[in-house]
Each structure stands twice: as structure tokens, then as C-alpha cells.
mmCIF file of C-alpha atoms in Angstrom:
data_model
loop_
_atom_site.group_PDB
_atom_site.id
_atom_site.type_symbol
_atom_site.label_atom_id
_atom_site.label_comp_id
_atom_site.label_asym_id
_atom_site.label_seq_id
_atom_site.Cartn_x
_atom_site.Cartn_y
_atom_site.Cartn_z
ATOM 1 C CA MET A 1 101.535 -187.184 -32.580
ATOM 2 C CA TYR A 2 99.270 -184.540 -31.131
ATOM 3 C CA VAL A 3 99.427 -180.953 -32.249
ATOM 4 C CA ALA A 4 100.208 -178.477 -29.492
ATOM 5 C CA ASP A 5 100.549 -174.812 -30.273
ATOM 6 C CA SER A 6 101.831 -172.161 -27.907
ATOM 7 C CA ARG A 7 99.275 -169.700 -29.261
ATOM 8 C CA GLY A 8 96.233 -171.886 -28.884
ATOM 9 C CA ASN A 9 94.833 -175.271 -27.894
ATOM 10 C CA PRO A 10 93.402 -176.998 -30.958
ATOM 11 C CA ALA A 11 91.350 -180.144 -30.731
ATOM 12 C CA PRO A 12 93.308 -183.401 -30.335
ATOM 13 C CA GLY A 13 94.625 -184.531 -33.702
ATOM 14 C CA GLY A 14 92.969 -181.612 -35.481
ATOM 15 C CA PRO A 15 94.316 -178.615 -37.335
ATOM 16 C CA PRO A 16 95.661 -175.596 -35.441
ATOM 17 C CA GLU A 17 93.411 -172.645 -34.893
ATOM 18 C CA PRO A 18 93.733 -169.931 -37.535
ATOM 19 C CA GLN A 19 96.037 -167.058 -36.662
ATOM 20 C CA ALA A 20 95.953 -163.437 -37.628
ATOM 21 C CA ALA A 21 97.756 -162.523 -40.826
ATOM 22 C CA ALA A 22 101.282 -161.281 -40.440
ATOM 23 C CA PRO A 23 101.797 -157.534 -40.757
ATOM 24 C CA GLY A 24 102.193 -156.432 -44.361
ATOM 25 C CA THR A 25 100.378 -159.428 -45.839
ATOM 26 C CA ARG A 26 96.899 -159.576 -47.314
ATOM 27 C CA PRO A 27 94.276 -161.746 -45.571
ATOM 28 C CA GLY A 28 94.243 -165.288 -46.922
ATOM 29 C CA ARG A 29 97.891 -165.154 -48.042
ATOM 30 C CA ARG A 30 100.739 -166.837 -46.221
ATOM 31 C CA ALA A 31 103.644 -164.723 -45.058
ATOM 32 C CA ALA A 32 106.958 -165.243 -46.837
ATOM 33 C CA LEU A 33 109.367 -167.634 -45.169
ATOM 34 C CA ALA A 34 112.026 -166.090 -42.951
ATOM 35 C CA PRO A 35 115.550 -165.725 -44.408
ATOM 36 C CA THR A 36 116.820 -167.994 -41.626
ATOM 37 C CA VAL A 37 114.787 -170.909 -42.984
ATOM 38 C CA LEU A 38 116.045 -170.411 -46.539
ATOM 39 C CA ALA A 39 119.657 -169.891 -45.471
ATOM 40 C CA LEU A 40 119.652 -173.008 -43.302
ATOM 41 C CA GLY A 41 118.004 -174.884 -46.151
ATOM 42 C CA THR A 42 120.915 -173.902 -48.389
ATOM 43 C CA VAL A 43 123.449 -175.076 -45.797
ATOM 44 C CA SER A 44 121.610 -178.370 -45.425
ATOM 45 C CA LEU A 45 121.420 -178.797 -49.201
ATOM 46 C CA ILE A 46 125.193 -178.457 -49.547
ATOM 47 C CA THR A 47 125.957 -180.557 -46.479
ATOM 48 C CA ASP A 48 123.596 -183.311 -47.570
ATOM 49 C CA ILE A 49 125.372 -183.570 -50.920
ATOM 50 C CA SER A 50 128.491 -184.378 -48.926
ATOM 51 C CA SER A 51 126.824 -186.737 -46.456
ATOM 52 C CA GLU A 52 124.738 -188.641 -48.984
ATOM 53 C CA MET A 53 127.729 -189.207 -51.250
ATOM 54 C CA VAL A 54 129.188 -191.253 -48.401
ATOM 55 C CA THR A 55 125.884 -192.807 -47.307
ATOM 56 C CA ALA A 56 125.131 -193.996 -50.843
ATOM 57 C CA VAL A 57 128.327 -196.035 -51.168
ATOM 58 C CA LEU A 58 128.936 -196.976 -47.539
ATOM 59 C CA PRO A 59 126.800 -200.176 -47.390
ATOM 60 C CA LEU A 60 128.392 -201.616 -50.524
ATOM 61 C CA TYR A 61 131.866 -200.426 -49.484
ATOM 62 C CA LEU A 62 131.578 -202.123 -46.097
ATOM 63 C CA VAL A 63 129.760 -205.334 -47.076
ATOM 64 C CA ALA A 64 131.187 -206.002 -50.551
ATOM 65 C CA GLY A 65 134.483 -204.110 -50.301
ATOM 66 C CA LEU A 66 135.593 -204.862 -46.726
ATOM 67 C CA GLY A 67 133.583 -208.063 -46.293
ATOM 68 C CA LEU A 68 131.656 -207.149 -43.150
ATOM 69 C CA SER A 69 128.866 -209.472 -42.005
ATOM 70 C CA PRO A 70 125.285 -208.193 -41.675
ATOM 71 C CA LEU A 71 125.795 -208.085 -37.892
ATOM 72 C CA GLY A 72 128.986 -206.050 -38.278
ATOM 73 C CA PHE A 73 127.259 -203.720 -40.710
ATOM 74 C CA GLY A 74 124.293 -203.425 -38.345
ATOM 75 C CA LEU A 75 126.691 -202.331 -35.603
ATOM 76 C CA LEU A 76 128.289 -199.673 -37.793
ATOM 77 C CA ASP A 77 124.933 -198.516 -39.130
ATOM 78 C CA GLY A 78 123.689 -198.226 -35.586
ATOM 79 C CA VAL A 79 126.731 -196.128 -34.723
ATOM 80 C CA TYR A 80 126.138 -193.949 -37.780
ATOM 81 C CA ASN A 81 122.512 -193.304 -36.853
ATOM 82 C CA GLY A 82 122.555 -193.591 -33.074
ATOM 83 C CA VAL A 83 125.705 -192.063 -31.582
ATOM 84 C CA SER A 84 124.414 -188.573 -32.323
ATOM 85 C CA ALA A 85 121.701 -189.270 -29.743
ATOM 86 C CA LEU A 86 124.321 -189.171 -27.001
ATOM 87 C CA VAL A 87 125.197 -185.536 -27.755
ATOM 88 C CA ARG A 88 121.909 -184.112 -29.065
ATOM 89 C CA LEU A 89 120.827 -183.174 -25.562
ATOM 90 C CA THR A 90 124.167 -181.433 -25.095
ATOM 91 C CA GLY A 91 123.780 -179.452 -28.320
ATOM 92 C CA GLY A 92 120.200 -178.477 -27.567
ATOM 93 C CA HIS A 93 120.947 -177.566 -23.950
ATOM 94 C CA LEU A 94 124.040 -175.479 -24.707
ATOM 95 C CA GLY A 95 122.209 -173.643 -27.476
ATOM 96 C CA ASP A 96 119.437 -172.742 -25.028
ATOM 97 C CA ARG A 97 121.774 -171.933 -22.146
ATOM 98 C CA PHE A 98 123.910 -169.462 -24.062
ATOM 99 C CA GLY A 99 121.296 -168.443 -26.626
ATOM 100 C CA ARG A 100 123.782 -169.271 -29.407
ATOM 101 C CA HIS A 101 122.074 -171.827 -31.603
ATOM 102 C CA LYS A 102 124.018 -170.780 -34.708
ATOM 103 C CA ALA A 103 127.382 -171.221 -32.972
ATOM 104 C CA LEU A 104 126.515 -174.744 -31.810
ATOM 105 C CA ALA A 105 125.248 -175.650 -35.267
ATOM 106 C CA GLY A 106 128.482 -174.330 -36.799
ATOM 107 C CA ILE A 107 130.617 -176.463 -34.487
ATOM 108 C CA GLY A 108 128.585 -179.536 -35.418
ATOM 109 C CA TYR A 109 128.827 -178.911 -39.155
ATOM 110 C CA GLY A 110 132.553 -178.259 -38.869
ATOM 111 C CA LEU A 111 133.225 -181.442 -36.923
ATOM 112 C CA SER A 112 131.403 -183.563 -39.501
ATOM 113 C CA ALA A 113 133.328 -181.880 -42.319
ATOM 114 C CA LEU A 114 136.638 -182.763 -40.655
ATOM 115 C CA CYS A 115 135.669 -186.438 -40.525
ATOM 116 C CA LYS A 116 135.206 -186.956 -44.253
ATOM 117 C CA PRO A 117 138.947 -187.101 -45.115
ATOM 118 C CA LEU A 118 139.505 -189.573 -42.275
ATOM 119 C CA LEU A 119 137.496 -192.199 -44.152
ATOM 120 C CA LEU A 120 140.428 -192.360 -46.580
ATOM 121 C CA LEU A 121 142.597 -193.710 -43.755
ATOM 122 C CA ALA A 122 140.131 -196.069 -42.050
ATOM 123 C CA HIS A 123 140.035 -199.635 -43.365
ATOM 124 C CA THR A 124 139.093 -201.704 -40.285
ATOM 125 C CA LEU A 125 135.878 -202.038 -38.322
ATOM 126 C CA PRO A 126 137.150 -200.199 -35.199
ATOM 127 C CA ALA A 127 138.682 -197.352 -37.228
ATOM 128 C CA ILE A 128 135.629 -196.849 -39.410
ATOM 129 C CA GLY A 129 133.396 -197.049 -36.348
ATOM 130 C CA ALA A 130 135.434 -194.325 -34.626
ATOM 131 C CA VAL A 131 135.252 -192.002 -37.649
ATOM 132 C CA LEU A 132 131.513 -192.529 -38.029
ATOM 133 C CA ALA A 133 130.995 -191.923 -34.312
ATOM 134 C CA LEU A 134 132.873 -188.612 -34.541
ATOM 135 C CA ASP A 135 130.899 -187.616 -37.632
ATOM 136 C CA ARG A 136 127.598 -188.378 -35.880
ATOM 137 C CA THR A 137 128.787 -186.411 -32.858
ATOM 138 C CA GLY A 138 128.911 -183.388 -35.117
ATOM 139 C CA LYS A 139 125.432 -184.170 -36.403
ATOM 140 C CA GLY A 140 124.159 -184.516 -32.854
ATOM 141 C CA LEU A 141 125.543 -181.120 -31.878
ATOM 142 C CA ARG A 142 124.015 -179.291 -34.828
ATOM 143 C CA THR A 143 120.594 -180.886 -35.301
ATOM 144 C CA ALA A 144 118.636 -179.488 -32.348
ATOM 145 C CA PRO A 145 120.114 -175.945 -32.567
ATOM 146 C CA ARG A 146 119.404 -175.870 -36.313
ATOM 147 C CA ASP A 147 115.807 -177.008 -35.862
ATOM 148 C CA ALA A 148 115.405 -174.550 -32.990
ATOM 149 C CA LEU A 149 116.465 -171.721 -35.325
ATOM 150 C CA ILE A 150 113.867 -172.846 -37.879
ATOM 151 C CA SER A 151 111.053 -173.135 -35.335
ATOM 152 C CA LEU A 152 111.865 -169.752 -33.776
ATOM 153 C CA ALA A 153 111.890 -168.067 -37.178
ATOM 154 C CA ALA A 154 108.528 -169.497 -38.311
ATOM 155 C CA ALA A 155 105.042 -168.567 -37.139
ATOM 156 C CA PRO A 156 103.405 -171.414 -35.141
ATOM 157 C CA GLU A 157 100.724 -172.003 -37.775
ATOM 158 C CA ASP A 158 103.393 -172.230 -40.518
ATOM 159 C CA ARG A 159 105.915 -174.516 -38.823
ATOM 160 C CA GLY A 160 104.931 -177.514 -40.932
ATOM 161 C CA ARG A 161 105.516 -175.470 -44.090
ATOM 162 C CA ALA A 162 108.827 -174.073 -42.801
ATOM 163 C CA PHE A 163 110.172 -177.502 -41.915
ATOM 164 C CA GLY A 164 108.800 -178.845 -45.190
ATOM 165 C CA VAL A 165 110.728 -176.235 -47.173
ATOM 166 C CA HIS A 166 113.894 -176.901 -45.179
ATOM 167 C CA ARG A 167 113.575 -180.673 -45.571
ATOM 168 C CA ALA A 168 112.886 -180.277 -49.294
ATOM 169 C CA MET A 169 116.079 -178.246 -49.740
ATOM 170 C CA ASP A 170 117.961 -180.696 -47.548
ATOM 171 C CA THR A 171 116.677 -183.547 -49.697
ATOM 172 C CA ALA A 172 117.698 -181.776 -52.890
ATOM 173 C CA GLY A 173 121.222 -182.390 -51.616
ATOM 174 C CA ALA A 174 120.313 -186.022 -51.019
ATOM 175 C CA LEU A 175 119.295 -186.209 -54.673
ATOM 176 C CA ILE A 176 122.555 -184.741 -55.916
ATOM 177 C CA GLY A 177 124.851 -186.645 -53.530
ATOM 178 C CA PRO A 178 124.168 -190.231 -54.685
ATOM 179 C CA LEU A 179 124.165 -189.132 -58.320
ATOM 180 C CA LEU A 180 127.555 -187.491 -57.889
ATOM 181 C CA ALA A 181 128.856 -190.581 -56.084
ATOM 182 C CA PHE A 182 127.584 -192.749 -58.948
ATOM 183 C CA VAL A 183 129.370 -190.589 -61.534
ATOM 184 C CA ILE A 184 132.614 -190.650 -59.526
ATOM 185 C CA LEU A 185 132.487 -194.428 -59.032
ATOM 186 C CA ARG A 186 131.977 -194.917 -62.756
ATOM 187 C CA GLY A 187 134.795 -192.601 -63.802
ATOM 188 C CA ALA A 188 137.495 -192.732 -61.125
ATOM 189 C CA ALA A 189 140.123 -195.457 -60.810
ATOM 190 C CA ASP A 190 140.027 -195.385 -57.002
ATOM 191 C CA GLY A 191 136.298 -194.758 -56.813
ATOM 192 C CA TYR A 192 135.655 -194.911 -53.074
ATOM 193 C CA ASP A 193 138.648 -192.709 -52.204
ATOM 194 C CA ALA A 194 137.554 -190.173 -54.808
ATOM 195 C CA VAL A 195 134.034 -190.104 -53.336
ATOM 196 C CA PHE A 196 135.384 -189.453 -49.835
ATOM 197 C CA THR A 197 137.699 -186.677 -51.102
ATOM 198 C CA VAL A 198 135.000 -184.796 -53.001
ATOM 199 C CA SER A 199 132.650 -185.224 -50.031
ATOM 200 C CA ALA A 200 135.155 -183.486 -47.742
ATOM 201 C CA CYS A 201 135.445 -180.478 -50.078
ATOM 202 C CA VAL A 202 131.668 -180.086 -50.358
ATOM 203 C CA ALA A 203 131.249 -180.321 -46.578
ATOM 204 C CA ALA A 204 133.737 -177.481 -46.104
ATOM 205 C CA LEU A 205 131.695 -175.316 -48.476
ATOM 206 C CA GLY A 206 128.582 -175.932 -46.377
ATOM 207 C CA VAL A 207 130.321 -174.689 -43.236
ATOM 208 C CA LEU A 208 131.429 -171.550 -45.077
ATOM 209 C CA VAL A 209 127.870 -170.777 -46.218
ATOM 210 C CA LEU A 210 126.609 -171.208 -42.655
ATOM 211 C CA LEU A 211 129.137 -168.755 -41.280
ATOM 212 C CA LEU A 212 128.541 -166.132 -43.964
ATOM 213 C CA PHE A 213 124.823 -166.258 -44.686
ATOM 214 C CA VAL A 214 122.866 -167.723 -41.764
ATOM 215 C CA PRO A 215 121.754 -164.866 -39.493
ATOM 216 C CA GLY A 216 122.498 -165.424 -35.837
ATOM 217 C CA ARG A 217 119.745 -165.104 -33.263
ATOM 218 C CA ARG A 218 120.415 -164.804 -29.561
ATOM 219 C CA THR A 219 117.534 -166.143 -27.470
ATOM 220 C CA VAL A 220 117.046 -164.180 -24.248
ATOM 221 C CA PRO A 221 114.681 -165.798 -21.708
ATOM 222 C CA SER A 222 111.944 -163.598 -20.266
ATOM 223 C CA ALA A 223 112.057 -162.554 -16.641
ATOM 224 C CA ALA A 224 109.278 -165.016 -15.754
ATOM 225 C CA ALA A 225 110.855 -167.930 -17.608
ATOM 226 C CA GLU A 226 112.364 -170.886 -15.803
ATOM 227 C CA PRO A 227 116.187 -170.681 -15.787
ATOM 228 C CA VAL A 228 117.801 -172.764 -18.524
ATOM 229 C CA SER A 229 119.515 -175.809 -17.031
ATOM 230 C CA LEU A 230 119.943 -179.482 -17.878
ATOM 231 C CA LYS A 231 117.480 -180.379 -15.125
ATOM 232 C CA ALA A 232 114.922 -177.958 -16.568
ATOM 233 C CA SER A 233 115.451 -179.413 -20.065
ATOM 234 C CA LEU A 234 114.835 -182.953 -18.832
ATOM 235 C CA GLY A 235 111.871 -181.663 -16.847
ATOM 236 C CA LEU A 236 110.172 -180.727 -20.108
ATOM 237 C CA LEU A 237 108.952 -184.320 -20.267
ATOM 238 C CA ARG A 238 106.465 -183.364 -17.563
ATOM 239 C CA ARG A 239 104.633 -181.526 -20.325
ATOM 240 C CA ARG A 240 101.915 -183.872 -21.524
ATOM 241 C CA ASP A 241 102.148 -183.022 -25.218
ATOM 242 C CA LEU A 242 105.925 -183.341 -25.381
ATOM 243 C CA ARG A 243 105.847 -186.586 -23.412
ATOM 244 C CA ARG A 244 103.314 -188.060 -25.799
ATOM 245 C CA THR A 245 105.286 -186.935 -28.854
ATOM 246 C CA SER A 246 108.484 -188.428 -27.440
ATOM 247 C CA LEU A 247 106.765 -191.714 -26.610
ATOM 248 C CA CYS A 248 105.347 -192.130 -30.109
ATOM 249 C CA ALA A 249 108.696 -191.278 -31.721
ATOM 250 C CA LEU A 250 110.417 -193.802 -29.448
ATOM 251 C CA LEU A 251 107.986 -196.665 -30.086
ATOM 252 C CA LEU A 252 107.902 -196.176 -33.842
ATOM 253 C CA GLY A 253 111.672 -195.700 -34.029
ATOM 254 C CA LEU A 254 112.175 -199.119 -32.443
ATOM 255 C CA CYS A 255 110.426 -200.659 -35.461
ATOM 256 C CA THR A 256 112.115 -198.631 -38.205
ATOM 257 C CA VAL A 257 114.522 -200.589 -40.396
ATOM 258 C CA SER A 258 117.368 -198.291 -41.434
ATOM 259 C CA ASP A 259 117.661 -196.964 -44.982
ATOM 260 C CA ALA A 260 120.767 -199.010 -45.697
ATOM 261 C CA PHE A 261 119.007 -202.279 -44.850
ATOM 262 C CA VAL A 262 115.985 -201.286 -46.951
ATOM 263 C CA PHE A 263 118.246 -200.701 -49.957
ATOM 264 C CA LEU A 264 120.117 -203.975 -49.403
ATOM 265 C CA LEU A 265 116.804 -205.849 -49.124
ATOM 266 C CA LEU A 266 115.515 -204.168 -52.278
ATOM 267 C CA GLN A 267 118.665 -205.127 -54.165
ATOM 268 C CA ARG A 268 118.283 -208.752 -53.081
ATOM 269 C CA ALA A 269 114.584 -208.819 -53.989
ATOM 270 C CA THR A 270 115.090 -207.384 -57.471
ATOM 271 C CA GLY A 271 118.629 -208.433 -58.410
ATOM 272 C CA ILE A 272 119.779 -204.854 -59.042
ATOM 273 C CA ALA A 273 123.440 -204.828 -60.109
ATOM 274 C CA ASP A 274 126.058 -203.449 -57.721
ATOM 275 C CA ARG A 275 126.910 -200.598 -60.073
ATOM 276 C CA TRP A 276 123.347 -199.244 -59.741
ATOM 277 C CA PHE A 277 123.164 -199.596 -55.967
ATOM 278 C CA ALA A 278 124.343 -196.038 -55.284
ATOM 279 C CA LEU A 279 121.291 -194.721 -57.154
ATOM 280 C CA LEU A 280 118.720 -196.343 -54.847
ATOM 281 C CA PRO A 281 118.868 -193.520 -52.275
ATOM 282 C CA LEU A 282 118.174 -191.181 -55.190
ATOM 283 C CA GLY A 283 114.678 -192.608 -55.568
ATOM 284 C CA THR A 284 113.867 -192.135 -51.889
ATOM 285 C CA ALA A 285 115.303 -188.619 -51.958
ATOM 286 C CA ALA A 286 113.297 -187.677 -55.057
ATOM 287 C CA ALA A 287 110.021 -188.707 -53.425
ATOM 288 C CA PHE A 288 111.014 -186.936 -50.204
ATOM 289 C CA PHE A 289 111.881 -183.780 -52.152
ATOM 290 C CA LEU A 290 108.574 -183.721 -54.038
ATOM 291 C CA LEU A 291 106.366 -184.503 -51.036
ATOM 292 C CA ALA A 292 108.030 -182.684 -48.103
ATOM 293 C CA LEU A 293 106.363 -179.314 -48.673
ATOM 294 C CA PRO A 294 102.884 -180.631 -49.640
ATOM 295 C CA LEU A 295 102.783 -182.956 -46.637
ATOM 296 C CA GLY A 296 104.109 -180.204 -44.357
ATOM 297 C CA ARG A 297 101.258 -177.950 -45.463
ATOM 298 C CA LEU A 298 98.786 -180.813 -45.076
ATOM 299 C CA ALA A 299 100.017 -181.384 -41.520
ATOM 300 C CA ASP A 300 99.413 -177.704 -40.708
ATOM 301 C CA ARG A 301 95.830 -178.073 -41.933
ATOM 302 C CA ILE A 302 94.599 -181.471 -40.733
ATOM 303 C CA GLY A 303 96.905 -182.213 -37.807
ATOM 304 C CA ARG A 304 100.546 -183.212 -37.603
ATOM 305 C CA ARG A 305 99.855 -186.357 -35.600
ATOM 306 C CA ARG A 306 97.669 -187.773 -38.382
ATOM 307 C CA VAL A 307 100.256 -187.135 -41.076
ATOM 308 C CA PHE A 308 103.047 -188.536 -38.897
ATOM 309 C CA LEU A 309 101.217 -191.804 -38.283
ATOM 310 C CA GLY A 310 100.163 -191.981 -41.930
ATOM 311 C CA GLY A 311 103.819 -191.828 -42.903
ATOM 312 C CA HIS A 312 104.538 -194.916 -40.798
ATOM 313 C CA LEU A 313 101.720 -196.751 -42.544
ATOM 314 C CA GLY A 314 103.611 -195.998 -45.761
ATOM 315 C CA LEU A 315 106.730 -197.560 -44.221
ATOM 316 C CA LEU A 316 104.682 -200.605 -43.256
ATOM 317 C CA ALA A 317 103.645 -200.897 -46.911
ATOM 318 C CA VAL A 318 107.345 -200.839 -47.860
ATOM 319 C CA TYR A 319 107.989 -203.802 -45.570
ATOM 320 C CA GLY A 320 105.029 -205.666 -47.041
ATOM 321 C CA LEU A 321 106.151 -205.095 -50.623
ATOM 322 C CA LEU A 322 109.695 -206.255 -49.860
ATOM 323 C CA LEU A 323 108.227 -209.441 -48.384
ATOM 324 C CA THR A 324 105.681 -210.170 -51.120
ATOM 325 C CA GLY A 325 106.641 -208.157 -54.213
ATOM 326 C CA GLY A 326 108.927 -210.749 -55.758
ATOM 327 C CA HIS A 327 110.632 -209.653 -58.975
ATOM 328 C CA HIS A 328 107.872 -207.408 -60.274
ATOM 329 C CA PRO A 329 109.470 -204.693 -62.461
ATOM 330 C CA ALA A 330 107.544 -201.907 -60.694
ATOM 331 C CA LEU A 331 108.714 -202.966 -57.223
ATOM 332 C CA PRO A 332 111.776 -200.675 -56.955
ATOM 333 C CA TYR A 333 109.789 -197.607 -58.011
ATOM 334 C CA VAL A 334 106.881 -198.227 -55.645
ATOM 335 C CA VAL A 335 109.143 -199.065 -52.698
ATOM 336 C CA LEU A 336 111.306 -195.968 -53.159
ATOM 337 C CA LEU A 337 108.246 -193.736 -53.619
ATOM 338 C CA LEU A 338 106.679 -194.981 -50.385
ATOM 339 C CA HIS A 339 110.016 -194.800 -48.579
ATOM 340 C CA GLY A 340 110.421 -191.157 -49.547
ATOM 341 C CA ALA A 341 106.795 -190.428 -48.605
ATOM 342 C CA PHE A 342 107.489 -191.909 -45.168
ATOM 343 C CA TYR A 343 110.267 -189.384 -44.553
ATOM 344 C CA ALA A 344 108.275 -186.490 -45.998
ATOM 345 C CA ALA A 345 105.395 -187.249 -43.621
ATOM 346 C CA THR A 346 107.506 -187.744 -40.507
ATOM 347 C CA ASP A 347 110.850 -185.936 -40.415
ATOM 348 C CA GLY A 348 109.951 -182.249 -40.444
ATOM 349 C CA VAL A 349 106.387 -182.902 -39.244
ATOM 350 C CA LEU A 350 107.697 -184.397 -36.000
ATOM 351 C CA MET A 351 109.833 -181.335 -35.285
ATOM 352 C CA ALA A 352 107.015 -178.949 -36.203
ATOM 353 C CA GLU A 353 104.754 -180.658 -33.698
ATOM 354 C CA ALA A 354 107.317 -180.902 -30.923
ATOM 355 C CA ALA A 355 108.198 -177.195 -31.290
ATOM 356 C CA GLY A 356 104.692 -176.205 -30.197
ATOM 357 C CA ALA A 357 105.010 -178.105 -26.925
ATOM 358 C CA VAL A 358 107.958 -176.210 -25.435
ATOM 359 C CA PRO A 359 108.671 -172.513 -24.715
ATOM 360 C CA GLU A 360 111.181 -170.564 -26.792
ATOM 361 C CA GLU A 361 113.868 -170.469 -24.114
ATOM 362 C CA HIS A 362 113.896 -174.292 -23.999
ATOM 363 C CA ARG A 363 113.295 -174.901 -27.693
ATOM 364 C CA GLY A 364 116.636 -176.546 -28.468
ATOM 365 C CA GLY A 365 116.518 -178.815 -25.417
ATOM 366 C CA GLY A 366 112.902 -179.794 -26.054
ATOM 367 C CA LEU A 367 113.522 -180.745 -29.666
ATOM 368 C CA ALA A 368 116.666 -182.610 -28.611
ATOM 369 C CA LEU A 369 114.647 -184.747 -26.194
ATOM 370 C CA VAL A 370 112.409 -185.974 -29.003
ATOM 371 C CA GLN A 371 115.331 -186.436 -31.394
ATOM 372 C CA THR A 372 117.342 -188.319 -28.775
ATOM 373 C CA GLY A 373 114.572 -190.791 -28.026
ATOM 374 C CA GLN A 374 114.015 -191.442 -31.716
ATOM 375 C CA ALA A 375 117.733 -191.777 -32.493
ATOM 376 C CA LEU A 376 118.351 -194.187 -29.604
ATOM 377 C CA ALA A 377 115.367 -196.248 -30.706
ATOM 378 C CA ARG A 378 116.665 -196.428 -34.284
ATOM 379 C CA PHE A 379 120.121 -197.344 -32.984
ATOM 380 C CA ALA A 380 118.571 -200.291 -31.123
ATOM 381 C CA ALA A 381 116.475 -201.184 -34.173
ATOM 382 C CA SER A 382 119.541 -201.265 -36.415
ATOM 383 C CA LEU A 383 121.425 -203.534 -34.032
ATOM 384 C CA GLY A 384 118.407 -205.776 -33.556
ATOM 385 C CA PHE A 385 117.647 -206.090 -37.246
ATOM 386 C CA GLY A 386 121.281 -206.809 -38.102
ATOM 387 C CA ALA A 387 121.373 -209.549 -35.460
ATOM 388 C CA ALA A 388 118.026 -210.996 -36.597
ATOM 389 C CA TRP A 389 119.207 -211.040 -40.224
ATOM 390 C CA THR A 390 122.394 -212.866 -39.200
ATOM 391 C CA VAL A 391 120.546 -215.480 -37.127
ATOM 392 C CA TRP A 392 117.236 -215.961 -38.994
ATOM 393 C CA GLY A 393 117.827 -214.531 -42.464
ATOM 394 C CA ALA A 394 116.541 -211.389 -44.159
ATOM 395 C CA ARG A 395 112.877 -212.277 -44.743
ATOM 396 C CA PRO A 396 112.040 -213.536 -41.236
ATOM 397 C CA ALA A 397 113.778 -210.512 -39.719
ATOM 398 C CA LEU A 398 111.757 -208.151 -41.924
ATOM 399 C CA ALA A 399 108.510 -209.987 -41.140
ATOM 400 C CA VAL A 400 109.097 -209.474 -37.408
ATOM 401 C CA ALA A 401 109.858 -205.784 -37.996
ATOM 402 C CA ALA A 402 106.599 -205.408 -39.956
ATOM 403 C CA VAL A 403 104.513 -206.986 -37.178
ATOM 404 C CA LEU A 404 106.143 -204.795 -34.538
ATOM 405 C CA LEU A 405 105.608 -201.654 -36.618
ATOM 406 C CA ALA A 406 101.927 -202.460 -37.114
ATOM 407 C CA LEU A 407 101.506 -202.924 -33.358
ATOM 408 C CA ALA A 408 103.365 -199.674 -32.625
ATOM 409 C CA VAL A 409 101.201 -197.669 -35.046
ATOM 410 C CA ALA A 410 98.052 -199.166 -33.521
ATOM 411 C CA GLY A 411 99.292 -198.253 -30.040
ATOM 412 C CA CYS A 412 100.017 -194.661 -31.056
ATOM 413 C CA VAL A 413 96.590 -194.335 -32.719
ATOM 414 C CA ARG A 414 94.952 -195.388 -29.442
ATOM 415 C CA LEU A 415 97.055 -192.985 -27.400
ATOM 416 C CA ARG A 416 94.875 -190.054 -26.392
ATOM 417 C CA PRO A 417 95.773 -186.766 -24.667
ATOM 418 C CA ASP A 418 94.342 -187.895 -21.364
ATOM 419 C CA GLU A 419 96.295 -191.176 -21.534
ATOM 420 C CA ALA A 420 99.817 -189.773 -22.023
#
């Protein structure tokens, strides 16, 4: 990942050039974050409580409760993580075209909230797949407009910090969600149904907060700007920096084993009881929460590309520990710490970098291009890993994923600005 800033041209892989202090702030002090960032962080916190309640129990519900094979679970997990890619371009483009990023985000959040009660009625692979696809459609519609609002509200030199704060608040919800699911499973007679019901109520609250407290911002293109169209959005890939960012996200995404598989592999490696399984995402979320802001600030200082690739080296270490760690008592803690560090170093950092490569009037579409490539790659990775697990077994499949990830990181390290 190479840092590109619309206000300057820093050296490849290096920190952005210093900018003048914002009006009303003393030299050497960072400006306060915009209310938009904090309000969207609150919405994401609430929504992630809802989403992660479901995510925490879904692997066990599907594999142990409904008896799905690893291949069947890989298909559903791919749907859960990849279908949103099919509509992210639509969400980003419509937000740019009409200048209504908040409205598109609201539609996406609302659609996902409506899907939570439907999980109570779905008990077969096709039905669950359809509900998850609809839920991820909502996520696809909202993600690029939401990130566009964050990037437009933050100063270019502070985008890493802004996305770090947002991701930290988002991950606070990911901390609460699995814990709440764990408590409900322990105390409710029909545990899974109770989890899905509470999740629906929390999701509705998130939509309400978005409508009431997130300030809307209408983006009006300048007279000299290229008209917003789908062709123009796709044409953003002619920009060298954005093309390079998209390529790296695509290659690395193809080698990323999904969270659910990581948790299942960790359970098998350590013998963690089923009743504790819902708490595994809590460890990843805790590390993500603690590291998102520090790593976002670090990316602003030393270069977002370096931090992004460093995060994938952390993921490679996770694969290695799952292959070689055995039953060491510290294994779960180290794996979850590194897994959370991977997300802290990549999720918001990727969007902060991509935002500098596209103009404001195409911000949603540009971010959606990067997100779409990454999501499609992870969809393919989930299907491929599920198939490899079914045919070869868990350890050989993970060993192949580790080799491919190492090669992808090496390829992205060698990628230079003049080679993209």
C-alpha cells in the first residue's frame, strides 16, 4: 500500500508531508475529530453489537446445530463475507452521484436490521444463505458511503487517526456482541433464537441513532470535476495509486482465511469447549480495539503501506502458530492478539490510504472499488479454504494458505510506484 495524498506527494512508502495546523488549534496539536466521525463510530458500535452477536454463534450453530459440512459452511461464510461486494460499487456510485452518502448508508443499515428476525425462520442451507445474502447486501450498500463520510470529514494527514477512532468504536461493539451472545446462550432455554431476537432489537437502535445524530453532507462536484457516472467510477483504476492499492488488497485477500475458520481451527488445536466458543471473537475484538488508534496514528507517521503489509505478516504468524503451536496454554491468547493486530493494521489503514488517491466527488466509488476487490477475493478464499479442508483436511489447507500469503506479501513488498 502506497500513501497518496491529495494535498501533497510524499515519498513512496513514507509518511505524508506535514500540513498546516487547522484554524483555532495551537501548532503541534492535532485538531479535534469531526462530529461526523464520532457519530458514525457510535452507529457502528451499536450495529456491531448486533452483527457480532450473530457472527459469534453462527459457525457453531451451522456446523454443530444444523450439521453442515466444512464445504457447506465455507459456502455460507463466503456468502456472508462476499455478496456485499456485488453491491458495494452500487452504494458508492449512488452516494457520489446524488451526493447523499448518509441516505445510502441509512438504507444499508436498515436492510441489515430487517434481516436479523428472519434468521429465526431459516433452518435450511438455501434459506439461511438467502438471509445472509440480503444482510450482506445491506452491508455492501452502507460501507462505502459511510467510509466516504469519514474520509471527507477528516483532514488528509489525520485520516489514519479518524479511521482508527471509528474502527476502535466499531470494535467496541464487537467486544460487547459476543459477550452478550455468550450470556444469552448460557441463560436462555432457546439460546440461538434469543440471540437472534436481541440482535434484531439492537440493530434497530443503530438505525435510529444514524437518522437522528449523524449529520448529513451533500457533496457537490466542482465545475471542473469529471461528471459522476459508473464509467467514471470504474475509470478511477487508471489512477496509479488506486490501482496499486486495489491490486495489493486483492492479492492479500485471496490468501486470508476467514475469521470463522480461524476460530474453528483454534478450537480444534486447543480443545476449547463449545460453550466457550462464542468468546473467541472477543479476544480478536479486544486486540483490535486496543490497537486500532495507535496503529492508525503510526500509519499517518511512517506510511500506511508499511503498516498494512506489517498487519499481514501478523496474520501469517497466526497461521504458523495454528500449524505448530500444539496445545500450549498461551496459544489462544497469542493467536487472538495477533489476529486483532492484523485487523487494526489493515482495516481502517486501507481505507485511509485509498481515500487519498481519489477526488472528493468520486470518494464513495473509489473506496468501493478497493472494498469490492478485497471482498470478492475473500469470498473466493473462503470457498477455496472450505473445499481444501473438506478434501485434504484442516492442517494441509492451512499450510497452503500460509505459503500463498507469504508469497503475496513478498509480491506486494516488491511492488513499486513505477511498476503498478
